[in-house]
């Protein structure tokens, strides 16, 4: 009984640590189940024991044989936590996986994480892999490595559709969102006979309504008025006149290659300089080549600075850098050098690093492959700042892939926080043709979404923005903002490019003969030498908003 109480207490704490919360008016029931490995769907190579709760790998070569839990869980069934104890582990230098623990919908005999809807956490270096749609999106630096004696937890929140991991009760964070309906099961990939694990327990949590009064509805958040920004993409280059003379520049001074076979961290600097109060500026830098040298932890540094030292740009005040090898950052706002060794993910050849200077807010941050790593420095001075890259030696090279600038304009918007945009006089989702959706916008911020609306070729009356996925919906028809939804922002544009007529412009394709014809019509009718043969209604028409049509015509038709 004492062991059972300990397990329940552990998972009560784990629920809160993994972002959960107790909801007032609900009683939470925890049920501990004895999940086992399912031999019928697991690889036949490993050895099972202790009632199929212990598995040991096979052979001396890494095969990552797949072993799967018997219990399967689907979306909408609460929170499920598996606890796996690592019994034996040996680190082999030839690979970086060794042992993988995770969640999947498949039962492959090996490499479970190579299939869609598979999520794994690797022992050797703490990386995680997300194969939501296809193999394999690795996140190096996700969590702590784990070894023999460690307890690894896999937490699947089937209501929120998320999965996260923990080590010895320490949450490593939510790793993936937007999981499908499943069913999912525990997945283990054991490298060889030197690795073994025990499936200790599986805990289910379900909220049961208690006889308490209904909670008071949250008040509708008050809208706010904001000023928009417009974005302009320009092509920055390295300024060879202020950069180290040891470096090699090419491709119109957009590519820089390091010098020699020892680390000197020669400084290369962008031509463009920006000052405080000039908006948001984002540089994109592509890492072309990279080699890890064990003698140091920097290798390659990317950042911004006000100086143009020939080496070690981050050693001077008002300098901020992000190091490739271990993902540390450096803040030398006043003097050298404040390092944060837990700042972000390491980056390598093929990765794209972004440097974002918000000169209005006085902050600088970095990103890797579209994933924001967070703010490094605040309270930045007036500058001027420029891009700075310190290359270790001839094995490192980067390419400057442009810079985007935002400028404040006279555009004003009304922002409705925690609200989705809906079609006018409608409680349903947006109809076909009502909005245009963009995903993974960059920079991932509301101002960029608004700028896309302003620059859209089609009339845009407002946007809906979802930061978690970088989603931006541009609305082309009148809409309301009556339905609340957490973490969304519906923003109405108070000034737009024109007024919609009763009918929108339609495209008419010539079905006979070459070329195409663009026909703009206010009232559908017969046009000279042409017969309208099909009118397909795109959206239902109702009071207060427009009807959209696609019109097909031909030069010759029998009617």
XYZ file of C-alpha atoms in Angstrom:
559
model
C 0.000 0.000 0.000
C 2.883 2.388 0.820
C 4.327 1.818 -2.662
C 0.956 2.566 -4.274
C 0.564 5.776 -2.286
C 4.078 6.846 -3.305
C 3.274 6.262 -6.975
C 0.057 8.274 -6.754
C 1.811 11.122 -4.965
C 4.514 11.117 -7.652
C 1.968 11.447 -10.430
C -0.055 14.076 -8.624
C 3.085 16.201 -8.585
C 3.926 15.169 -12.163
C 0.547 16.367 -13.446
C 1.194 19.849 -12.120
C 4.820 19.832 -13.245
C 3.807 18.951 -16.797
C 1.589 21.976 -17.152
C -1.598 20.496 -15.722
C -3.757 22.177 -13.132
C -6.447 21.255 -10.669
C -9.823 22.473 -11.910
C -12.122 23.750 -9.180
C -15.346 21.770 -9.014
C -13.795 18.491 -10.197
C -12.584 15.428 -8.362
C -9.529 13.783 -9.961
C -9.347 10.003 -9.830
C -5.977 8.313 -10.383
C -5.928 4.648 -11.331
C -2.668 2.689 -11.395
C -2.572 -0.099 -13.970
C 0.015 -2.794 -14.543
C 0.759 -2.379 -18.223
C 2.979 -5.066 -19.732
C 4.916 -5.471 -22.938
C 2.890 -7.125 -25.690
C 5.038 -9.910 -27.139
C 2.571 -10.510 -29.964
C 3.392 -7.160 -31.602
C 6.968 -6.650 -30.349
C 10.194 -7.759 -32.032
C 11.043 -11.421 -31.437
C 14.722 -10.630 -30.752
C 14.598 -9.151 -27.205
C 14.215 -11.229 -24.040
C 11.159 -10.709 -21.809
C 10.907 -11.533 -18.082
C 9.121 -10.647 -14.827
C 5.684 -11.200 -16.307
C 6.586 -9.288 -19.477
C 7.394 -6.095 -17.563
C 11.158 -6.350 -18.166
C 12.807 -6.403 -21.594
C 16.484 -6.859 -22.492
C 17.996 -6.175 -25.913
C 19.644 -8.776 -28.129
C 23.108 -9.142 -29.664
C 26.176 -6.928 -29.737
C 25.108 -4.664 -32.597
C 22.540 -1.912 -32.395
C 19.249 -2.968 -33.936
C 16.867 -0.837 -31.851
C 14.334 -3.665 -31.665
C 10.826 -2.377 -31.040
C 8.964 -3.354 -27.867
C 5.405 -2.138 -27.272
C 3.005 -1.861 -24.359
C -0.218 -3.846 -24.336
C -2.366 -0.887 -23.281
C -3.669 1.359 -26.073
C -5.234 4.777 -25.447
C -7.124 7.112 -27.746
C -7.835 10.831 -27.850
C -10.284 12.235 -25.310
C -9.543 9.645 -22.622
C -7.698 11.804 -20.101
C -4.043 11.920 -19.060
C -1.936 8.748 -19.222
C 1.518 8.444 -17.642
C 3.882 5.502 -18.153
C 6.827 5.007 -15.783
C 9.867 3.151 -17.151
C 12.950 2.298 -15.053
C 16.267 1.870 -16.896
C 17.874 -1.281 -15.468
C 21.001 -1.508 -17.638
C 22.683 0.839 -20.110
C 26.035 1.113 -21.896
C 27.125 4.069 -24.009
C 28.505 3.189 -27.447
C 30.385 5.979 -29.177
C 29.257 4.905 -32.638
C 25.716 6.250 -32.280
C 23.664 8.822 -30.406
C 20.508 6.868 -29.657
C 21.394 3.747 -27.580
C 17.917 3.554 -26.071
C 14.679 5.297 -27.038
C 11.458 5.574 -25.017
C 8.292 7.093 -26.394
C 4.815 6.805 -27.839
C 3.589 5.505 -31.191
C 0.646 4.168 -33.180
C 2.746 1.551 -35.027
C 4.420 -1.710 -34.021
C 7.451 -1.832 -36.313
C 10.071 -4.426 -35.427
C 12.698 -1.658 -35.265
C 13.049 2.149 -35.300
C 9.480 2.840 -34.137
C 10.083 6.611 -34.467
C 10.466 6.366 -38.259
C 6.698 6.206 -38.792
C 4.058 8.981 -38.565
C 2.487 9.723 -35.165
C 5.620 8.550 -33.309
C 7.462 10.481 -30.590
C 10.684 9.388 -28.870
C 13.201 10.503 -26.221
C 16.805 9.281 -26.640
C 18.981 8.249 -23.694
C 22.480 9.162 -24.837
C 22.210 12.903 -25.467
C 18.644 13.752 -24.419
C 17.430 14.562 -27.923
C 13.803 13.960 -28.852
C 12.248 13.031 -32.187
C 8.887 14.150 -33.558
C 7.574 12.130 -36.504
C 4.042 13.511 -36.424
C 3.628 13.422 -40.204
C 6.882 11.881 -41.454
C 10.311 10.808 -40.184
C 12.184 12.464 -38.495
C 12.306 15.893 -36.835
C 15.010 15.733 -34.149
C 15.310 18.317 -31.389
C 18.856 18.226 -30.045
C 19.072 19.570 -26.512
C 15.433 18.757 -25.673
C 16.075 17.203 -22.271
C 18.588 15.573 -19.951
C 20.333 12.344 -20.969
C 19.326 9.330 -18.871
C 21.190 6.224 -17.739
C 20.875 3.024 -15.677
C 18.866 3.651 -12.504
C 16.913 6.564 -13.932
C 13.107 6.653 -14.096
C 11.657 7.997 -17.333
C 8.016 9.092 -17.562
C 5.972 9.391 -20.751
C 2.923 11.652 -20.333
C 0.201 11.592 -22.994
C -2.550 14.175 -22.443
C -5.182 12.821 -24.815
C -7.516 15.760 -24.145
C -4.927 18.426 -24.989
C -3.291 16.126 -27.600
C 0.240 16.595 -26.235
C 3.127 14.339 -25.213
C 5.999 15.134 -22.851
C 8.724 13.331 -20.935
C 10.309 13.422 -17.482
C 13.441 12.038 -15.778
C 13.454 11.195 -12.064
C 10.447 13.416 -11.461
C 11.899 16.409 -13.326
C 9.694 17.542 -16.194
C 11.560 17.876 -19.499
C 8.657 19.783 -21.059
C 5.890 19.193 -23.574
C 7.564 17.939 -26.723
C 4.789 17.675 -29.309
C 1.295 19.104 -29.773
C -1.604 18.379 -32.084
C -1.402 14.589 -31.776
C -3.968 12.575 -33.718
C -6.705 10.325 -32.366
C -4.466 7.279 -31.917
C -4.669 4.714 -30.492
C -1.225 5.216 -28.936
C 0.858 2.788 -26.903
C 4.187 2.850 -25.063
C 7.183 2.199 -27.337
C 10.738 1.172 -26.398
C 13.664 0.682 -28.811
C 16.523 -1.243 -27.150
C 19.927 -0.961 -28.805
C 21.548 -4.298 -27.857
C 21.947 -6.763 -24.961
C 23.571 -4.055 -22.822
C 20.246 -2.200 -22.497
C 17.217 -3.291 -20.464
C 14.208 -1.551 -18.926
C 11.294 -2.312 -16.619
C 7.746 -1.082 -17.210
C 6.907 -0.076 -13.657
C 3.396 1.371 -13.907
C 0.863 3.175 -16.063
C -1.374 5.784 -14.446
C -4.645 7.129 -15.820
C -6.248 10.354 -14.673
C -9.858 11.273 -15.375
C -11.674 14.334 -14.035
C -15.021 13.374 -12.521
C -17.579 16.201 -12.156
C -18.364 16.938 -8.515
C -21.727 18.329 -7.321
C -20.508 21.915 -7.122
C -22.020 25.062 -8.626
C -21.119 25.807 -12.213
C -18.137 28.147 -12.492
C -18.802 31.755 -13.315
C -18.149 32.406 -17.022
C -15.040 34.423 -17.706
C -15.777 37.964 -18.842
C -15.122 38.735 -22.478
C -11.671 40.338 -22.727
C -11.781 44.000 -23.635
C -10.533 44.783 -27.135
C -7.406 46.862 -27.552
C -6.397 49.284 -30.284
C -2.978 48.659 -31.824
C -0.865 50.180 -34.564
C 0.377 47.869 -37.302
C 3.809 47.441 -38.835
C 4.760 46.842 -42.440
C 7.591 44.438 -43.283
C 10.258 44.994 -45.913
C 12.775 42.284 -46.822
C 16.197 43.571 -47.849
C 19.469 41.892 -48.758
C 22.150 42.640 -46.187
C 25.770 41.722 -47.012
C 28.967 41.350 -45.023
C 31.016 44.550 -44.873
C 34.539 43.446 -45.830
C 35.965 46.846 -44.897
C 35.280 46.308 -41.173
C 35.502 42.487 -41.015
C 38.629 40.457 -40.262
C 41.032 40.275 -43.213
C 41.632 36.576 -42.522
C 38.186 35.580 -43.755
C 37.132 34.592 -47.263
C 34.005 36.208 -48.753
C 32.031 35.144 -51.838
C 28.574 35.207 -53.461
C 28.461 38.989 -53.452
C 29.773 39.131 -49.868
C 26.836 37.089 -48.542
C 28.976 33.993 -47.779
C 31.886 33.941 -45.332
C 34.344 31.058 -44.739
C 36.696 30.810 -41.768
C 40.494 30.786 -41.844
C 43.145 28.223 -40.915
C 42.937 25.010 -38.915
C 42.892 26.519 -35.433
C 40.150 28.518 -33.752
C 40.486 32.289 -33.993
C 36.786 33.298 -34.129
C 37.465 35.985 -36.730
C 34.731 38.622 -36.807
C 32.560 39.293 -39.850
C 29.964 42.062 -39.733
C 26.876 43.052 -41.682
C 26.713 46.245 -43.677
C 23.274 47.235 -42.402
C 23.211 49.182 -39.128
C 20.045 49.830 -37.114
C 19.349 52.199 -34.254
C 16.917 52.232 -31.349
C 13.283 53.033 -32.081
C 13.436 51.860 -35.704
C 11.166 48.815 -35.441
C 11.853 45.084 -35.523
C 14.770 43.732 -37.567
C 15.318 40.015 -38.236
C 18.429 38.602 -39.912
C 18.490 35.084 -41.405
C 21.806 33.212 -41.407
C 22.197 29.767 -43.026
C 24.967 27.516 -41.642
C 26.668 26.004 -44.697
C 29.481 23.972 -43.091
C 30.351 23.088 -39.509
C 32.742 20.745 -37.701
C 32.705 20.066 -33.974
C 36.106 20.347 -32.249
C 36.265 18.891 -28.748
C 38.711 21.515 -27.511
C 36.129 24.300 -27.261
C 32.408 24.925 -26.808
C 31.843 27.835 -29.191
C 32.858 26.742 -32.739
C 30.641 29.358 -34.343
C 28.905 32.407 -32.858
C 26.101 34.475 -34.396
C 24.705 37.660 -32.880
C 24.621 41.458 -32.945
C 27.077 44.059 -31.728
C 28.029 47.728 -31.865
C 31.745 46.984 -32.387
C 33.799 45.554 -35.260
C 36.612 43.760 -33.431
C 38.709 41.452 -35.573
C 37.904 38.568 -33.199
C 35.667 37.662 -30.238
C 33.005 40.305 -30.979
C 31.050 39.309 -27.848
C 33.860 40.487 -25.544
C 32.789 44.139 -25.880
C 29.796 45.973 -24.324
C 26.472 45.923 -26.187
C 27.270 42.545 -27.778
C 25.004 39.491 -27.770
C 25.823 36.053 -29.196
C 24.478 32.515 -29.668
C 27.001 29.636 -29.815
C 26.598 26.667 -32.159
C 28.180 23.791 -30.258
C 26.130 23.693 -27.061
C 23.450 26.357 -27.624
C 24.721 28.738 -24.953
C 24.153 32.467 -25.238
C 26.320 35.377 -24.158
C 25.137 38.780 -22.938
C 27.834 41.452 -22.742
C 25.501 44.386 -22.266
C 27.786 46.229 -19.851
C 30.957 44.120 -19.956
C 32.216 40.679 -21.001
C 30.783 38.039 -20.553
C 27.561 36.639 -19.067
C 26.982 33.124 -20.442
C 23.720 31.145 -20.232
C 24.668 27.503 -20.839
C 21.000 26.406 -20.864
C 19.755 28.990 -23.358
C 18.836 27.180 -26.583
C 19.357 24.292 -28.973
C 22.758 23.705 -30.585
C 22.854 24.389 -34.326
C 24.762 22.700 -37.127
C 25.278 22.653 -40.914
C 21.959 23.072 -42.725
C 20.287 24.967 -39.884
C 18.892 28.477 -40.302
C 19.532 30.844 -37.404
C 17.482 34.028 -36.986
C 18.594 37.093 -35.033
C 15.708 39.372 -34.023
C 16.406 42.867 -32.704
C 13.300 44.675 -31.458
C 14.744 48.169 -31.346
C 11.496 49.592 -29.937
C 11.376 47.199 -26.968
C 15.185 47.054 -26.645
C 15.427 43.240 -26.840
C 17.359 40.662 -28.855
C 16.450 37.003 -29.367
C 17.419 34.055 -31.540
C 15.694 31.213 -33.366
C 16.687 27.951 -35.067
C 14.736 26.640 -38.054
C 11.732 28.769 -37.155
C 11.703 27.765 -33.451
C 12.102 30.742 -31.105
C 14.828 30.170 -28.492
C 13.832 33.143 -26.321
C 15.099 36.608 -25.399
C 18.819 36.893 -24.556
C 19.137 40.582 -23.754
C 16.832 43.409 -22.644
C 17.376 47.116 -22.182
C 19.569 47.434 -25.268
C 20.993 50.858 -26.001
C 20.494 53.084 -29.035
C 23.140 51.315 -31.118
C 23.764 51.338 -33.971
C 23.746 47.520 -34.074
C 24.795 45.246 -36.909
C 24.888 41.491 -37.520
C 28.010 39.770 -36.157
C 29.353 36.297 -37.020
C 32.503 34.780 -35.477
C 33.763 31.759 -37.450
C 36.085 29.333 -35.700
C 38.257 28.091 -38.573
C 38.143 26.966 -42.205
C 35.638 24.222 -41.359
C 32.882 26.771 -40.634
C 30.994 28.889 -43.171
C 27.646 30.724 -43.241
C 25.458 32.602 -45.692
C 23.566 35.810 -44.910
C 20.092 35.171 -46.307
C 18.467 38.579 -45.901
C 16.947 40.801 -43.230
C 13.330 41.836 -42.702
C 12.452 45.205 -41.210
C 9.179 46.376 -39.697
C 8.103 49.986 -39.669
C 5.189 51.566 -37.845
C 2.441 52.823 -40.149
C -0.853 54.668 -39.764
C -2.823 51.399 -39.918
C -4.921 50.795 -36.788
C -6.479 47.540 -35.639
C -8.876 46.397 -32.939
C -7.482 43.300 -31.218
C -9.810 40.830 -29.462
C -7.667 38.571 -27.230
C -8.568 34.904 -26.711
C -11.134 35.184 -29.506
C -11.624 33.578 -32.922
C -12.999 35.371 -35.968
C -16.321 34.031 -37.269
C -18.413 34.768 -40.323
C -20.911 37.560 -39.766
C -24.262 36.344 -38.346
C -22.870 32.801 -38.141
C -21.953 30.449 -35.318
C -20.215 27.970 -37.620
C -16.635 27.699 -38.777
C -15.358 29.759 -41.659
C -16.791 28.805 -45.060
C -14.791 27.937 -48.168
C -13.269 31.043 -49.691
C -13.807 33.106 -46.525
C -10.160 33.200 -45.444
C -6.638 32.356 -46.616
C -4.499 30.365 -44.175
C -0.738 30.585 -43.760
C 1.296 28.427 -41.364
C 4.719 28.866 -39.766
C 4.922 32.568 -40.576
C 8.234 34.235 -39.865
C 8.748 36.176 -37.734
C 6.064 34.335 -35.735
C 4.221 37.371 -34.376
C 0.891 39.146 -34.726
C 2.487 42.158 -36.429
C 3.772 39.962 -39.257
C 0.277 38.488 -39.713
C -1.186 41.996 -39.948
C 1.476 43.026 -42.442
C 0.513 40.067 -44.645
C -3.085 41.307 -44.535
C -2.080 44.828 -45.584
C 0.050 43.495 -48.452
C -2.471 40.871 -49.638
C -3.577 41.072 -53.275
C -7.131 40.160 -52.260
C -9.198 42.460 -50.040
C -8.328 41.746 -46.385
C -10.548 42.932 -43.524
C -8.715 41.377 -40.595
C -6.727 38.446 -39.266
C -6.845 35.584 -36.795
C -3.457 34.720 -35.273
C -2.390 31.594 -33.338
C 1.144 31.934 -31.956
C 1.616 28.269 -30.980
C 1.740 27.122 -34.616
C 2.629 30.409 -36.303
C -0.759 30.392 -38.036
C -2.160 33.469 -39.773
C -5.647 33.567 -41.348
C -6.439 36.509 -43.643
C -10.187 37.272 -43.775
C -11.661 38.425 -47.065
C -15.273 39.016 -45.939
C -16.999 40.792 -43.057
C -16.756 38.860 -39.784
C -17.679 39.064 -36.139
C -15.653 38.152 -33.064
C -18.094 36.579 -30.651
C -16.604 33.170 -29.888
C -13.891 32.981 -27.239
C -10.986 30.555 -27.672
C -7.842 30.612 -25.581
C -4.578 31.845 -27.104
C -6.159 33.081 -30.356
C -6.322 36.738 -31.358
C -8.955 38.087 -33.732
C -7.935 41.484 -35.060
C -10.205 43.716 -37.156
C -8.567 46.077 -39.587
C -10.007 49.567 -39.158
C -8.599 50.795 -42.447
C -8.491 48.540 -45.513
C -7.744 48.884 -49.187
C -11.267 49.380 -50.496
C -14.911 48.473 -50.214
C -16.329 45.182 -51.428
C -19.095 45.393 -53.995
C -22.104 43.093 -53.960
C -20.121 40.658 -56.097
C -16.420 39.975 -56.030
C -14.216 39.778 -59.116
C -14.556 36.393 -60.789
C -12.210 34.502 -63.093
C -13.641 33.111 -66.319
C -11.584 30.448 -68.107
C -11.921 30.022 -71.861
C -12.730 26.396 -72.443
C -12.041 26.662 -76.193
C -9.027 28.356 -77.768
C -5.797 29.610 -76.264
C -5.258 32.077 -73.474
C -7.422 33.110 -70.592
C -9.929 35.821 -69.933
C -10.374 37.757 -66.730
C -13.934 38.957 -66.366
C -15.011 41.387 -63.675
C -18.752 41.503 -63.273
C -21.125 43.411 -61.028
C -24.139 41.574 -62.371
C -23.869 38.184 -64.083
C -24.992 38.445 -67.717
C -24.167 37.530 -71.292
C -20.990 39.198 -72.569
C -20.462 39.835 -76.311
C -19.439 36.719 -78.307
C -19.438 34.649 -75.140
C -21.945 32.468 -73.372
C -21.937 31.824 -69.636
C -22.238 28.073 -69.229
C -21.669 27.520 -65.509
C -21.905 29.545 -62.344
C -20.675 27.746 -59.243
C -21.563 29.329 -55.935
C -18.600 29.387 -53.580
C -20.289 30.635 -50.423
C -23.813 30.839 -49.196
C -25.290 34.331 -49.324
C -26.983 35.842 -46.322
C -27.746 39.381 -45.154
C -24.661 41.307 -44.247
C -22.061 39.529 -46.321
C -21.198 38.872 -49.921
C -21.728 36.020 -52.349
C -18.688 34.560 -54.073
C -18.923 32.887 -57.488
C -16.628 31.131 -59.904
C -17.781 31.777 -63.472
C -16.879 29.477 -66.367
C -17.441 30.607 -69.959
C -16.558 29.665 -73.520
C -16.348 31.463 -76.831
C -18.767 28.968 -78.344
C -21.551 27.182 -76.548
C -24.899 25.648 -77.331
C -27.443 26.871 -74.813
